[in-house]
mmCIF file of C-alpha atoms in Angstrom:
data_model
loop_
_atom_site.group_PDB
_atom_site.id
_atom_site.type_symbol
_atom_site.label_atom_id
_atom_site.label_comp_id
_atom_site.label_asym_id
_atom_site.label_seq_id
_atom_site.Cartn_x
_atom_site.Cartn_y
_atom_site.Cartn_z
ATOM 1 C CA ASP A 1482 21.595 10.373 -80.912
ATOM 2 C CA THR A 1483 23.932 13.261 -81.627
ATOM 3 C CA ALA A 1484 22.267 15.531 -84.153
ATOM 4 C CA VAL A 1485 20.634 18.816 -85.010
ATOM 5 C CA SER A 1486 16.949 18.658 -84.130
ATOM 6 C CA GLN A 1487 14.118 21.018 -84.945
ATOM 7 C CA THR A 1488 10.584 21.306 -83.612
ATOM 8 C CA PRO A 1489 7.979 21.293 -84.893
ATOM 9 C CA LYS A 1490 8.463 19.319 -88.085
ATOM 10 C CA TYR A 1491 5.296 20.770 -89.606
ATOM 11 C CA LEU A 1492 3.596 24.056 -88.776
ATOM 12 C CA VAL A 1493 0.322 25.224 -90.318
ATOM 13 C CA THR A 1494 -0.971 28.580 -89.158
ATOM 14 C CA GLN A 1495 -3.058 31.593 -90.131
ATOM 15 C CA MET A 1496 -1.732 34.870 -91.501
ATOM 16 C CA GLY A 1497 -1.008 37.384 -88.764
ATOM 17 C CA ASN A 1498 -0.121 34.830 -86.116
ATOM 18 C CA ASP A 1499 3.178 34.695 -84.213
ATOM 19 C CA LYS A 1500 5.057 31.388 -84.143
ATOM 20 C CA SER A 1501 8.377 29.970 -83.026
ATOM 21 C CA ILE A 1502 10.587 27.197 -84.359
ATOM 22 C CA LYS A 1503 13.110 25.624 -82.021
ATOM 23 C CA CYS A 1504 16.517 24.216 -82.855
ATOM 24 C CA GLU A 1505 18.910 22.285 -80.690
ATOM 25 C CA GLN A 1506 22.279 20.728 -81.413
ATOM 26 C CA ASN A 1507 24.177 18.398 -79.122
ATOM 27 C CA LEU A 1508 27.298 18.276 -81.276
ATOM 28 C CA GLY A 1509 29.131 20.876 -79.203
ATOM 29 C CA HIS A 1510 29.380 23.256 -82.165
ATOM 30 C CA ASP A 1511 30.068 26.946 -81.711
ATOM 31 C CA THR A 1512 28.035 28.241 -84.628
ATOM 32 C CA MET A 1513 24.383 27.834 -85.547
ATOM 33 C CA TYR A 1514 22.416 28.988 -88.580
ATOM 34 C CA TRP A 1515 18.929 29.407 -89.975
ATOM 35 C CA TYR A 1516 18.218 28.900 -93.669
ATOM 36 C CA LYS A 1517 15.027 29.355 -95.675
ATOM 37 C CA GLN A 1518 14.193 27.065 -98.619
ATOM 38 C CA ASP A 1519 11.475 28.423 -100.877
ATOM 39 C CA SER A 1520 9.040 26.524 -103.080
ATOM 40 C CA LYS A 1521 11.594 26.443 -105.902
ATOM 41 C CA LYS A 1522 14.060 24.661 -103.561
ATOM 42 C CA PHE A 1523 16.300 27.745 -103.407
ATOM 43 C CA LEU A 1524 18.191 27.868 -100.096
ATOM 44 C CA LYS A 1525 19.343 31.119 -98.547
ATOM 45 C CA ILE A 1526 20.977 31.877 -95.236
ATOM 46 C CA MET A 1527 18.991 34.042 -92.843
ATOM 47 C CA PHE A 1528 21.036 34.239 -89.644
ATOM 48 C CA SER A 1529 24.175 32.899 -88.058
ATOM 49 C CA TYR A 1530 25.158 32.919 -84.393
ATOM 50 C CA ASN A 1531 28.576 32.127 -82.965
ATOM 51 C CA ASN A 1532 28.700 31.499 -79.223
ATOM 52 C CA LYS A 1533 25.362 33.273 -78.813
ATOM 53 C CA GLU A 1534 26.551 36.317 -80.789
ATOM 54 C CA LEU A 1535 24.848 37.299 -84.041
ATOM 55 C CA ILE A 1536 27.422 37.292 -86.866
ATOM 56 C CA ILE A 1537 25.338 37.058 -90.038
ATOM 57 C CA ASN A 1538 22.027 38.777 -90.568
ATOM 58 C CA GLU A 1539 20.982 38.726 -94.180
ATOM 59 C CA THR A 1540 18.228 40.986 -95.467
ATOM 60 C CA VAL A 1541 15.475 39.356 -93.478
ATOM 61 C CA PRO A 1542 12.362 41.295 -92.360
ATOM 62 C CA ASN A 1543 12.536 42.312 -88.726
ATOM 63 C CA ARG A 1544 9.431 40.204 -88.113
ATOM 64 C CA PHE A 1545 11.984 37.376 -87.879
ATOM 65 C CA SER A 1546 13.919 37.395 -84.629
ATOM 66 C CA PRO A 1547 16.437 34.705 -83.735
ATOM 67 C CA LYS A 1548 17.141 33.984 -80.092
ATOM 68 C CA SER A 1549 20.074 31.998 -78.753
ATOM 69 C CA PRO A 1550 19.613 31.255 -75.047
ATOM 70 C CA ASP A 1551 22.789 29.185 -75.030
ATOM 71 C CA LYS A 1552 25.337 27.754 -77.450
ATOM 72 C CA ALA A 1553 23.249 24.647 -78.116
ATOM 73 C CA HIS A 1554 20.012 26.401 -79.052
ATOM 74 C CA LEU A 1555 18.973 28.852 -81.751
ATOM 75 C CA ASN A 1556 15.264 29.513 -81.931
ATOM 76 C CA LEU A 1557 13.465 31.462 -84.634
ATOM 77 C CA HIS A 1558 10.483 33.610 -83.725
ATOM 78 C CA ILE A 1559 8.294 35.010 -86.468
ATOM 79 C CA ASN A 1560 5.767 37.798 -85.844
ATOM 80 C CA SER A 1561 2.755 38.659 -87.984
ATOM 81 C CA LEU A 1562 3.170 35.734 -90.349
ATOM 82 C CA GLU A 1563 2.586 36.413 -94.057
ATOM 83 C CA LEU A 1564 1.737 34.090 -96.935
ATOM 84 C CA GLY A 1565 5.235 34.560 -98.338
ATOM 85 C CA ASP A 1566 6.756 33.122 -95.185
ATOM 86 C CA SER A 1567 5.593 29.665 -96.258
ATOM 87 C CA ALA A 1568 8.761 27.669 -96.800
ATOM 88 C CA VAL A 1569 10.967 25.018 -95.272
ATOM 89 C CA TYR A 1570 13.248 26.397 -92.581
ATOM 90 C CA PHE A 1571 16.480 24.556 -91.863
ATOM 91 C CA CYS A 1572 18.625 24.938 -88.810
ATOM 92 C CA ALA A 1573 22.299 23.994 -89.023
ATOM 93 C CA SER A 1574 25.372 23.998 -86.840
ATOM 94 C CA SER A 1575 29.105 23.780 -87.383
ATOM 95 C CA PRO A 1576 32.384 23.873 -85.554
ATOM 96 C CA THR A 1577 33.997 27.229 -86.292
ATOM 97 C CA GLY A 1578 34.814 27.381 -89.984
ATOM 98 C CA GLU A 1579 33.980 23.754 -90.717
ATOM 99 C CA GLN A 1580 31.178 22.013 -92.609
ATOM 100 C CA GLU A 1581 27.607 22.497 -91.519
ATOM 101 C CA TYR A 1582 25.280 19.827 -90.193
ATOM 102 C CA PHE A 1583 21.644 20.396 -91.048
ATOM 103 C CA GLY A 1584 18.493 19.630 -89.132
ATOM 104 C CA PRO A 1585 15.541 17.844 -90.772
ATOM 105 C CA GLY A 1586 13.690 21.067 -91.570
ATOM 106 C CA THR A 1587 10.432 22.655 -90.431
ATOM 107 C CA ARG A 1588 7.745 22.929 -93.081
ATOM 108 C CA LEU A 1589 5.797 26.132 -92.454
ATOM 109 C CA LEU A 1590 2.518 26.770 -94.256
ATOM 110 C CA VAL A 1591 0.777 30.093 -93.755
ATOM 111 C CA LEU A 1592 -2.893 30.159 -94.783
ATOM 112 C CA ALA B 1484 30.772 38.260 -103.412
ATOM 113 C CA GLN B 1485 30.435 34.585 -104.057
ATOM 114 C CA SER B 1486 27.944 32.797 -106.265
ATOM 115 C CA VAL B 1487 27.164 29.305 -107.472
ATOM 116 C CA THR B 1488 25.557 28.248 -110.738
ATOM 117 C CA GLN B 1489 24.244 24.760 -111.266
ATOM 118 C CA LEU B 1490 23.968 24.500 -115.006
ATOM 119 C CA ASP B 1491 21.140 21.969 -115.154
ATOM 120 C CA SER B 1492 17.949 22.202 -113.136
ATOM 121 C CA HIS B 1493 17.012 18.606 -114.072
ATOM 122 C CA VAL B 1494 19.130 15.631 -115.095
ATOM 123 C CA SER B 1495 17.656 12.291 -116.100
ATOM 124 C CA VAL B 1496 19.760 9.120 -116.414
ATOM 125 C CA SER B 1497 19.100 5.413 -116.666
ATOM 126 C CA GLU B 1498 20.032 3.145 -113.799
ATOM 127 C CA GLY B 1499 23.590 1.893 -114.208
ATOM 128 C CA THR B 1500 24.736 4.808 -116.409
ATOM 129 C CA PRO B 1501 27.110 7.615 -115.347
ATOM 130 C CA VAL B 1502 25.927 10.742 -113.567
ATOM 131 C CA LEU B 1503 27.305 14.240 -114.179
ATOM 132 C CA LEU B 1504 25.931 17.228 -112.275
ATOM 133 C CA ARG B 1505 27.601 20.485 -113.251
ATOM 134 C CA CYS B 1506 28.530 23.357 -110.961
ATOM 135 C CA ASN B 1507 30.433 26.584 -111.540
ATOM 136 C CA TYR B 1508 31.302 29.017 -108.800
ATOM 137 C CA SER B 1509 32.761 32.440 -108.267
ATOM 138 C CA SER B 1510 34.488 33.541 -105.092
ATOM 139 C CA SER B 1511 36.848 36.305 -104.098
ATOM 140 C CA TYR B 1512 38.952 33.989 -101.977
ATOM 141 C CA SER B 1513 40.038 30.381 -101.960
ATOM 142 C CA PRO B 1514 36.684 28.841 -101.253
ATOM 143 C CA SER B 1515 35.535 25.674 -99.631
ATOM 144 C CA LEU B 1516 33.097 23.787 -101.844
ATOM 145 C CA PHE B 1517 30.480 21.221 -100.935
ATOM 146 C CA TRP B 1518 27.851 19.024 -102.487
ATOM 147 C CA TYR B 1519 24.743 18.320 -100.433
ATOM 148 C CA VAL B 1520 21.905 15.935 -101.283
ATOM 149 C CA GLN B 1521 18.278 16.316 -100.294
ATOM 150 C CA HIS B 1522 15.927 13.362 -100.675
ATOM 151 C CA PRO B 1523 12.189 14.116 -100.946
ATOM 152 C CA ASN B 1524 10.819 15.627 -97.734
ATOM 153 C CA LYS B 1525 14.152 15.104 -96.007
ATOM 154 C CA GLY B 1526 16.918 17.317 -94.689
ATOM 155 C CA LEU B 1527 20.277 18.050 -96.272
ATOM 156 C CA GLN B 1528 23.059 15.497 -96.165
ATOM 157 C CA LEU B 1529 26.685 16.256 -96.956
ATOM 158 C CA LEU B 1530 27.996 14.200 -99.893
ATOM 159 C CA LEU B 1531 31.529 15.572 -100.043
ATOM 160 C CA LYS B 1532 33.626 18.672 -99.495
ATOM 161 C CA TYR B 1533 36.697 20.359 -100.943
ATOM 162 C CA THR B 1534 38.854 22.434 -98.613
ATOM 163 C CA SER B 1535 42.065 23.085 -100.581
ATOM 164 C CA ALA B 1536 43.583 19.653 -100.197
ATOM 165 C CA ALA B 1537 43.341 17.088 -103.022
ATOM 166 C CA THR B 1538 41.468 18.408 -106.045
ATOM 167 C CA LEU B 1539 39.650 15.103 -106.601
ATOM 168 C CA VAL B 1540 37.335 14.560 -103.680
ATOM 169 C CA LYS B 1541 35.614 11.283 -102.910
ATOM 170 C CA GLY B 1542 32.318 11.311 -101.067
ATOM 171 C CA ILE B 1543 29.692 8.921 -99.835
ATOM 172 C CA ASN B 1544 27.637 6.548 -101.990
ATOM 173 C CA GLY B 1545 30.250 6.431 -104.759
ATOM 174 C CA PHE B 1546 30.092 10.132 -105.644
ATOM 175 C CA GLU B 1547 33.156 12.222 -106.361
ATOM 176 C CA ALA B 1548 33.871 15.753 -107.515
ATOM 177 C CA GLU B 1549 36.870 17.454 -109.066
ATOM 178 C CA PHE B 1550 37.878 21.007 -108.206
ATOM 179 C CA LYS B 1551 39.188 22.796 -111.315
ATOM 180 C CA LYS B 1552 40.358 26.266 -110.419
ATOM 181 C CA SER B 1553 41.082 27.280 -114.035
ATOM 182 C CA GLU B 1554 37.501 26.463 -114.985
ATOM 183 C CA THR B 1555 35.972 27.543 -111.637
ATOM 184 C CA SER B 1556 34.089 24.270 -111.664
ATOM 185 C CA PHE B 1557 33.249 21.584 -109.143
ATOM 186 C CA HIS B 1558 31.254 18.997 -111.079
ATOM 187 C CA LEU B 1559 29.780 15.980 -109.290
ATOM 188 C CA THR B 1560 30.073 12.529 -110.878
ATOM 189 C CA LYS B 1561 29.203 8.931 -110.203
ATOM 190 C CA PRO B 1562 30.144 6.034 -112.503
ATOM 191 C CA SER B 1563 26.863 4.145 -112.177
ATOM 192 C CA ALA B 1564 23.516 5.582 -111.049
ATOM 193 C CA HIS B 1565 21.289 3.753 -108.611
ATOM 194 C CA MET B 1566 17.563 4.274 -108.158
ATOM 195 C CA SER B 1567 18.207 5.519 -104.619
ATOM 196 C CA ASP B 1568 20.313 8.396 -106.032
ATOM 197 C CA ALA B 1569 17.148 10.178 -107.229
ATOM 198 C CA ALA B 1570 17.115 13.400 -105.215
ATOM 199 C CA GLU B 1571 17.895 17.116 -105.332
ATOM 200 C CA TYR B 1572 21.604 17.999 -105.310
ATOM 201 C CA PHE B 1573 23.028 21.327 -104.182
ATOM 202 C CA CYS B 1574 26.458 22.717 -104.950
ATOM 203 C CA VAL B 1575 27.579 25.090 -102.191
ATOM 204 C CA VAL B 1576 30.448 27.549 -101.817
ATOM 205 C CA SER B 1577 31.607 28.748 -98.438
ATOM 206 C CA ASP B 1578 33.569 31.756 -97.309
ATOM 207 C CA ARG B 1579 34.700 32.298 -93.755
ATOM 208 C CA VAL B 1580 33.019 35.144 -91.909
ATOM 209 C CA ARG B 1581 34.976 37.104 -89.337
ATOM 210 C CA ASN B 1582 36.951 33.969 -88.447
ATOM 211 C CA ALA B 1583 33.813 32.485 -86.993
ATOM 212 C CA GLY B 1584 31.200 30.533 -88.847
ATOM 213 C CA ASN B 1585 30.629 30.152 -92.548
ATOM 214 C CA MET B 1586 28.793 32.079 -95.226
ATOM 215 C CA LEU B 1587 27.263 29.345 -97.356
ATOM 216 C CA THR B 1588 25.889 30.223 -100.773
ATOM 217 C CA PHE B 1589 23.756 27.538 -102.378
ATOM 218 C CA GLY B 1590 23.293 26.829 -106.059
ATOM 219 C CA GLY B 1591 19.765 26.536 -107.387
ATOM 220 C CA GLY B 1592 19.777 22.750 -107.169
ATOM 221 C CA THR B 1593 19.723 19.949 -109.731
ATOM 222 C CA ARG B 1594 17.005 17.350 -109.591
ATOM 223 C CA LEU B 1595 18.410 13.951 -110.522
ATOM 224 C CA MET B 1596 15.931 11.435 -111.882
ATOM 225 C CA VAL B 1597 16.945 7.813 -112.367
ATOM 226 C CA LYS B 1598 14.966 5.651 -114.782
ATOM 227 C CA PRO B 1599 14.832 1.876 -114.369
#
């Protein structure tokens, strides 16, 4: 199926650990994004990459590092996880300037 | 800077009655506007989008929204609610960024509850 996919779907981990979330899109889009949805359902953009180049970097702690090995992938690595990092993380992709297609989300719980 | 305000955090309607979810936006430019729906424990699905064509936009599942520039509003409506419409709805404004990609700003969400 053509889609935006994320792995894992659920991630439960201890404070202080380092974890990665992977995102892949096979829609041929040029731009990919990471969003964070907090417990109050508020969604905020974290990063955006266009053709592997970082174009949006909102005020996100530098413990979060996106990596785009190629146009179809945008992975999110998080160092030294904190309780406040618990959230749902959504990956999305879009053709340049067009609507975004969202992945199913990764539910991260930091204990 | 752009912003989106969804005026109601919760809306409750009876099945078969009309739905109105309110959204006001502010943007420095001519924005693109979207409504997304999120069902419980699911991802985000696009309902409809406005991109400076017709001001009345029809979306999926019988939803539509009207762009009113003078009121800076983009309210979402549906003539008759169905139980399956119960979900969280997000109004979103988009500005282009450096001619590549979008800068989406989400409203706080409106939870729609549908009573039998």
